[in-house]
Short mmCIF file of C-alpha atoms in Angstrom, two decimals:
data_model
loop_
_atom_site.label_atom_id
_atom_site.label_comp_id
_atom_site.label_asym_id
_atom_site.label_seq_id
_atom_site.Cartn_x
_atom_site.Cartn_y
_atom_site.Cartn_z
CA MET A 1390 133.07 29.81 129.25
CA SER A 1391 129.42 30.75 130.35
CA ALA A 1392 127.00 33.29 129.30
CA PRO A 1393 126.33 36.19 131.30
CA ALA A 1394 123.60 35.69 133.83
CA ARG A 1395 120.37 37.75 133.77
CA PRO A 1396 119.66 39.75 136.99
CA ALA A 1397 119.72 37.95 140.15
CA SER A 1398 115.93 38.28 140.98
CA LEU A 1399 112.76 38.39 138.63
CA PRO A 1400 109.76 40.63 139.32
CA ARG A 1401 107.31 38.59 141.62
CA ASP A 1402 104.61 38.28 138.79
CA ASP A 1403 107.45 36.85 136.50
CA LEU A 1404 108.17 34.45 139.15
CA PHE A 1405 104.29 33.26 139.59
CA SER A 1406 104.02 32.99 135.90
CA SER A 1407 107.26 30.66 135.81
CA TRP A 1408 105.49 28.71 138.64
CA ALA A 1409 102.92 27.76 136.54
CA ASP A 1410 104.73 27.15 133.24
CA ASN A 1411 107.12 24.56 135.42
CA ARG A 1412 104.18 22.13 136.54
CA LEU A 1413 103.54 18.80 134.59
CA SER A 1414 100.34 19.86 132.76
CA GLU A 1415 99.73 16.88 130.31
CA PRO A 1416 99.65 13.36 130.48
CA LEU A 1417 102.97 11.61 130.49
CA GLN A 1418 102.12 9.99 127.19
CA ASP A 1419 101.61 13.15 125.28
CA HIS A 1420 105.57 13.87 126.10
CA VAL A 1421 106.51 10.21 124.90
CA ASP A 1422 104.44 11.03 121.69
CA ARG A 1423 106.76 14.12 121.26
CA LEU A 1424 110.13 12.44 121.62
CA PRO A 1425 112.52 12.90 118.64
CA PRO A 1426 112.45 9.98 116.73
CA GLY A 1427 116.00 9.17 117.07
CA TRP A 1428 115.27 8.68 121.13
CA ARG A 1429 112.05 6.99 120.22
CA ALA A 1430 114.13 4.12 118.12
CA LEU A 1431 116.68 3.66 120.72
CA LEU A 1432 114.40 3.29 123.54
CA ASP A 1433 111.22 1.48 122.27
CA ASP A 1434 111.80 -1.54 124.42
CA ALA A 1435 112.18 0.63 127.53
CA LEU A 1436 108.90 2.65 126.53
CA SER A 1437 106.91 -0.45 126.02
CA SER A 1438 108.12 -2.09 129.30
CA SER A 1439 105.49 -2.92 132.03
CA SER A 1440 108.05 -0.92 134.41
CA PHE A 1441 107.29 2.29 131.97
CA ALA A 1442 103.38 1.48 132.02
CA ALA A 1443 103.46 0.99 135.81
CA LEU A 1444 105.38 4.84 135.87
CA GLN A 1445 102.43 6.53 133.70
CA ARG A 1446 99.87 5.00 135.91
CA PHE A 1447 101.63 6.29 139.11
CA ILE A 1448 102.03 9.79 137.35
CA GLU A 1449 98.40 9.95 136.27
CA GLN A 1450 96.92 8.91 139.51
CA ARG A 1451 99.03 11.56 141.38
CA ARG A 1452 97.77 14.30 139.03
CA ALA A 1453 94.33 13.06 139.47
CA GLU A 1454 94.70 13.31 143.30
CA GLY A 1455 96.09 17.08 142.88
CA ALA A 1456 99.94 16.58 143.15
CA VAL A 1457 101.87 19.36 141.79
CA ILE A 1458 104.45 17.86 139.73
CA TYR A 1459 107.70 19.35 137.95
CA PRO A 1460 108.99 19.67 135.38
CA ALA A 1461 106.61 20.91 132.81
CA SER A 1462 108.76 18.91 130.12
CA PRO A 1463 110.16 15.79 131.70
CA PHE A 1464 112.12 14.90 128.54
CA ARG A 1465 113.45 18.18 127.85
CA ALA A 1466 117.21 16.86 127.99
CA LEU A 1467 116.35 14.32 125.21
CA ASP A 1468 114.82 17.29 123.23
CA LEU A 1469 117.74 19.29 123.36
CA ALA A 1470 120.64 16.80 123.14
CA THR A 1471 119.86 14.03 120.33
CA PRO A 1472 121.60 10.51 120.32
CA GLU A 1473 123.84 11.80 117.42
CA SER A 1474 124.67 14.98 119.00
CA THR A 1475 125.39 13.86 122.57
CA ARG A 1476 129.11 14.29 123.56
CA VAL A 1477 129.02 14.60 127.27
CA VAL A 1478 127.00 13.04 129.87
CA ILE A 1479 126.26 14.47 133.07
CA LEU A 1480 124.17 12.60 135.34
CA GLY A 1481 122.05 14.31 138.20
CA GLN A 1482 119.52 12.39 140.53
CA ASP A 1483 116.26 14.10 141.02
CA PRO A 1484 114.86 17.32 139.70
CA TYR A 1485 114.51 20.17 141.96
CA HIS A 1486 111.56 20.21 143.67
CA GLY A 1487 110.62 23.93 144.42
CA PRO A 1488 108.34 26.21 142.28
CA GLY A 1489 109.95 27.23 138.87
CA GLN A 1490 113.31 25.60 139.52
CA ALA A 1491 113.18 22.21 137.44
CA GLN A 1492 113.79 22.64 133.91
CA GLY A 1493 114.23 19.04 132.63
CA LEU A 1494 117.93 19.60 132.64
CA ALA A 1495 120.02 18.11 135.53
CA PHE A 1496 121.68 20.75 137.80
CA SER A 1497 120.00 23.65 135.83
CA VAL A 1498 117.68 26.55 137.00
CA PRO A 1499 116.19 29.44 135.02
CA GLU A 1500 118.00 32.67 135.19
CA GLY A 1501 116.55 34.86 138.23
CA PHE A 1502 116.55 31.94 140.75
CA LYS A 1503 118.98 31.48 143.33
CA ARG A 1504 121.99 29.40 142.19
CA PRO A 1505 121.78 25.85 144.00
CA PRO A 1506 124.91 24.90 145.83
CA SER A 1507 126.01 22.25 143.55
CA LEU A 1508 125.78 24.33 140.45
CA ARG A 1509 128.02 26.99 142.44
CA ASN A 1510 130.57 24.61 142.86
CA MET A 1511 130.30 23.50 139.03
CA PHE A 1512 131.04 27.01 137.90
CA ASN A 1513 133.80 27.44 140.40
CA GLU A 1514 135.46 24.41 138.84
CA ILE A 1515 134.93 25.74 135.41
CA ALA A 1516 136.53 29.00 136.25
CA ALA A 1517 139.49 27.33 137.69
CA CYS A 1518 139.86 25.21 134.41
CA PHE A 1519 139.30 28.23 131.98
CA GLY A 1520 139.14 31.35 133.95
CA GLY A 1521 136.45 33.74 134.38
CA ASP A 1522 134.04 35.19 137.16
CA PRO A 1523 131.34 32.62 137.95
CA ALA A 1524 128.98 35.66 139.08
CA THR A 1525 128.51 36.29 135.17
CA PHE A 1526 127.83 32.62 134.24
CA GLY A 1527 124.47 32.02 133.63
CA ASN A 1528 122.12 29.56 135.54
CA ASP A 1529 120.19 28.03 132.71
CA LEU A 1530 122.37 25.04 131.04
CA GLU A 1531 120.40 25.03 128.13
CA ARG A 1532 123.53 26.29 126.14
CA TRP A 1533 125.42 23.16 127.37
CA ALA A 1534 122.49 21.05 126.31
CA ARG A 1535 122.37 22.35 122.63
CA GLN A 1536 125.95 21.60 122.17
CA GLY A 1537 125.56 17.92 123.07
CA VAL A 1538 125.71 17.81 126.76
CA LEU A 1539 123.11 15.37 127.85
CA LEU A 1540 121.89 16.61 131.34
CA LEU A 1541 120.10 13.71 132.52
CA ASN A 1542 118.34 13.07 135.90
CA THR A 1543 118.07 9.52 136.92
CA SER A 1544 114.33 10.32 137.92
CA LEU A 1545 112.62 12.73 135.61
CA THR A 1546 109.79 14.00 137.75
CA VAL A 1547 109.20 14.90 141.38
CA GLU A 1548 106.31 16.65 143.45
CA ASP A 1549 106.34 19.97 145.14
CA GLY A 1550 108.34 20.11 148.41
CA ALA A 1551 109.06 16.05 148.27
CA PRO A 1552 112.45 15.16 147.10
CA ALA A 1553 112.64 11.72 145.50
CA SER A 1554 109.11 11.52 145.76
CA HIS A 1555 108.94 9.73 142.24
CA ALA A 1556 112.13 7.48 142.64
CA ARG A 1557 111.61 3.87 142.35
CA GLN A 1558 108.47 4.45 140.39
CA GLY A 1559 110.11 3.20 137.23
CA TRP A 1560 112.11 6.25 136.08
CA GLU A 1561 115.51 4.40 136.93
CA ALA A 1562 114.92 1.48 134.55
CA PHE A 1563 114.09 4.05 131.85
CA THR A 1564 117.13 6.43 132.28
CA ASP A 1565 119.31 3.44 132.62
CA ALA A 1566 117.83 2.41 129.19
CA VAL A 1567 119.01 5.97 127.90
CA ILE A 1568 122.25 5.83 129.45
CA ALA A 1569 123.10 2.25 127.94
CA ALA A 1570 121.77 3.56 124.63
CA VAL A 1571 124.04 6.75 124.46
CA ALA A 1572 126.88 4.26 125.45
CA ARG A 1573 126.26 2.01 122.67
CA GLU A 1574 126.47 4.60 120.10
CA PRO A 1575 129.79 4.33 118.42
CA ALA A 1576 131.00 8.07 118.75
CA PRO A 1577 133.14 8.51 121.62
CA LYS A 1578 131.82 10.18 124.48
CA VAL A 1579 132.76 11.80 128.08
CA PHE A 1580 130.65 10.31 131.00
CA MET A 1581 130.99 12.81 134.24
CA LEU A 1582 130.21 10.52 137.11
CA TRP A 1583 129.93 12.57 140.16
CA GLY A 1584 129.07 10.89 143.32
CA ALA A 1585 128.14 7.25 144.40
CA HIS A 1586 124.88 7.24 142.76
CA ALA A 1587 126.12 8.35 139.37
CA GLN A 1588 129.09 6.19 139.62
CA ALA A 1589 126.88 3.15 139.99
CA LYS A 1590 125.89 3.86 136.48
CA GLN A 1591 129.10 2.99 135.04
CA ALA A 1592 128.04 -0.82 135.01
CA LEU A 1593 125.81 0.55 132.26
CA LEU A 1594 128.78 1.39 130.14
CA PRO A 1595 130.40 -1.07 127.69
CA PRO A 1596 133.93 -2.00 128.42
CA GLY A 1597 136.79 -1.39 125.90
CA GLY A 1598 137.68 2.18 126.60
CA ARG A 1599 136.08 3.76 123.63
CA HIS A 1600 134.60 6.30 125.81
CA LEU A 1601 136.27 8.41 128.55
CA VAL A 1602 134.83 8.10 132.19
CA LEU A 1603 135.33 10.70 134.54
CA THR A 1604 134.94 10.35 138.51
CA ALA A 1605 134.96 12.47 141.40
CA ASN A 1606 132.74 13.40 144.57
CA HIS A 1607 129.36 15.03 144.16
CA PRO A 1608 129.66 18.70 143.51
CA SER A 1609 127.33 19.36 146.74
CA PRO A 1610 129.10 21.31 149.30
CA LEU A 1611 128.76 18.36 151.79
CA SER A 1612 131.15 16.21 149.41
CA ALA A 1613 132.71 18.77 147.03
CA ARG A 1614 136.17 18.90 149.01
CA ARG A 1615 136.07 15.73 150.61
CA PRO A 1616 138.38 12.61 149.66
CA PRO A 1617 138.68 10.19 147.87
CA VAL A 1618 138.47 12.18 144.66
CA PRO A 1619 137.34 15.88 145.75
CA PHE A 1620 135.17 17.58 143.07
CA LEU A 1621 136.82 21.01 143.41
CA GLY A 1622 140.20 20.46 141.58
CA CYS A 1623 139.14 17.41 139.58
CA GLY A 1624 139.63 19.38 136.29
CA HIS A 1625 136.98 17.36 134.50
CA PHE A 1626 135.78 20.24 132.31
CA ALA A 1627 139.01 20.75 130.86
CA GLN A 1628 140.09 16.77 130.69
CA ALA A 1629 136.82 16.70 128.66
CA ASN A 1630 137.51 19.12 126.25
CA ARG A 1631 140.89 18.12 125.75
CA TRP A 1632 139.77 14.45 125.24
CA LEU A 1633 137.04 15.67 122.72
CA SER A 1634 139.52 17.35 120.70
CA GLU A 1635 141.77 14.36 120.44
CA GLN A 1636 138.97 12.31 119.18
CA GLY A 1637 137.97 14.96 116.47
CA ARG A 1638 135.06 16.30 118.08
CA GLU A 1639 134.23 19.75 118.98
CA PRO A 1640 135.01 20.82 122.86
CA ILE A 1641 132.26 22.15 124.96
CA ALA A 1642 131.85 25.78 125.24
CA TRP A 1643 131.42 25.67 129.06
#
């Protein structure tokens, strides 16, 4: 069950401060240089590829042109969930494109910001699995990441007010490499693939059934209740914990 949320709104000065902190203010290479050694070893080919070099040039050009880019720490999901600690992978698509929202963790927003609809449905599903009042769950999912939940968007940066503005610029090749690297690691993991975009990544997973793959519609209100597999009622959070326990791995305190 999730930790209690902080108050529903922040003072205006605190919000402005979080907006400033939320912007990408350093060259992407600085963030690459700070990646944990475990990820650097697994992702060396992707980081030295021509597509990643092109991505870096694109981001630096947009920064030079004055674009406001989020989040401040594009690789935060990798900083918090190491290759060794990862037990569950949850895939998102694009960082939030509003001031202060994107944290480098898919679906997560800081405490004090309005809860996004997809996250609201995720918390409703957790409550259906384990009980509790979703209104008391905290919007910041760092607590999941520190338990080994890799909250990975397929694009890791975005521009203010422009969803998908950094899609097809090279991030997808990099995050595909992350997914494939995690899947190659021998420890059993759960992959939660919600919606067609995430489910397309199933091709990156090795055959043989050593990992548990859970698929359903995206938790967005547009699809959460629709067939073929509605997200609401899918039971993925409970299934993941049961399976992890069966594999001798610690379940997640959702």
